[in-house]
């Protein structure tokens, strides 16, 4: 019995690690916005790989397959309920495949009993989730019922239990207790890891993004410009400056000025962001009322005409509480004219912006009349 308990503890430590890895992977994929058509297949593949590994480890350590629905249960309560139901449906087939691998054969009653357990697992999770408000308690009750069902049908499903439940009741107590402890530990570790990830994400946003406009900030701009080493990749840099913005701040205060900047940033995002491509670096708030747009020149036949149309639209928009109508000035340069050096390209765009403002504001000056 002591050897059996020790083996069981080692098994559950391994399953804990598998469960945590699976949950974090599922969570990451759930919020991934890669848009890959293969992404929908990645989750089941990860689950099947982890499940099959857990079954193999279980059979190796304690001579039986135990807690095969534990991963799906955790995913149901902590990540994605709909996805978990699909994974529960997959589980008996993976289990039957494993039994076929171990024994070399399957009977009809083995198949029926395995599918029956899966149906009961879905019922237990759905009913417990609806009737029990406390998530932890709902998880525990579901897992205890799953363990009981598995052991009750043990005579019809090979490699579920060493001893019959009727002459070895301690087997049920051991499994249920260890399962509950595993659930609680995995749940706590999972929440700690995801909280840390969320904090890191928020910290990254604070480091890289401007709070007022939502664009990349000056620090991120410096990093992108200084660390960019792409050769023979043409990048366009447009410096966009709100005309006479200082007068708004001086006359009506910074609160009104911030309103104007927010509206302007929303306008830029709606009109420029859709033109971004994988090679673009994006939109940055360089400082004050100055913004930098780094874009792919090949996406435009006439970038000056494109920005002029946007400027005409912007002139019609009332800004802030006072309903100001403002223009913006632009200087545009291209890295192909500066040996693909983004710092030199930016400096050239800055000179062109100065020329634009010197000409009376509201002008768009493009390098070499591109």
PDB file of N, CA, C and O in Angstrom, residues 11 36 68 200 221 265 325 344:
ATOM      1  N   UNK A  11       2.938  10.210  -9.625  1.00  0.00           N
ATOM      2  CA  UNK A  11       2.077  10.322 -10.803  1.00  0.00           C
ATOM      3  C   UNK A  11       1.337  11.651 -10.815  1.00  0.00           C
ATOM      4  O   UNK A  11       1.290  12.348 -11.845  1.00  0.00           O
ATOM      5  N   UNK A  36      -4.688  32.254 -37.965  1.00  0.00           N
ATOM      6  CA  UNK A  36      -4.296  31.081 -38.736  1.00  0.00           C
ATOM      7  C   UNK A  36      -5.456  30.099 -38.841  1.00  0.00           C
ATOM      8  O   UNK A  36      -6.158  29.822 -37.876  1.00  0.00           O
ATOM      9  N   UNK A  68      -8.192  10.361 -16.451  1.00  0.00           N
ATOM     10  CA  UNK A  68      -8.041  10.804 -17.841  1.00  0.00           C
ATOM     11  C   UNK A  68      -8.910  12.011 -18.184  1.00  0.00           C
ATOM     12  O   UNK A  68      -8.683  12.692 -19.187  1.00  0.00           O
ATOM     13  N   UNK A 200       2.408  41.277 -16.509  1.00  0.00           N
ATOM     14  CA  UNK A 200       3.502  41.537 -17.453  1.00  0.00           C
ATOM     15  C   UNK A 200       2.992  42.206 -18.725  1.00  0.00           C
ATOM     16  O   UNK A 200       3.651  43.085 -19.293  1.00  0.00           O
ATOM     17  N   UNK A 221       9.316  53.986 -30.053  1.00  0.00           N
ATOM     18  CA  UNK A 221       9.798  54.522 -31.329  1.00  0.00           C
ATOM     19  C   UNK A 221      11.320  54.484 -31.389  1.00  0.00           C
ATOM     20  O   UNK A 221      11.903  54.064 -32.392  1.00  0.00           O
ATOM     21  N   UNK A 265      -6.242  61.082 -32.547  1.00  0.00           N
ATOM     22  CA  UNK A 265      -5.653  59.742 -32.557  1.00  0.00           C
ATOM     23  C   UNK A 265      -6.662  58.716 -33.068  1.00  0.00           C
ATOM     24  O   UNK A 265      -6.294  57.785 -33.803  1.00  0.00           O
ATOM     25  N   UNK A 325     -11.985  73.418 -35.669  1.00  0.00           N
ATOM     26  CA  UNK A 325     -11.641  72.761 -36.931  1.00  0.00           C
ATOM     27  C   UNK A 325     -10.156  73.012 -37.156  1.00  0.00           C
ATOM     28  O   UNK A 325      -9.714  74.165 -37.225  1.00  0.00           O
ATOM     29  N   UNK A 344      18.215  58.228 -40.129  1.00  0.00           N
ATOM     30  CA  UNK A 344      18.422  59.259 -41.140  1.00  0.00           C
ATOM     31  C   UNK A 344      17.120  59.571 -41.878  1.00  0.00           C
ATOM     32  O   UNK A 344      16.854  60.720 -42.231  1.00  0.00           O
TER      33      UNK A 344
END
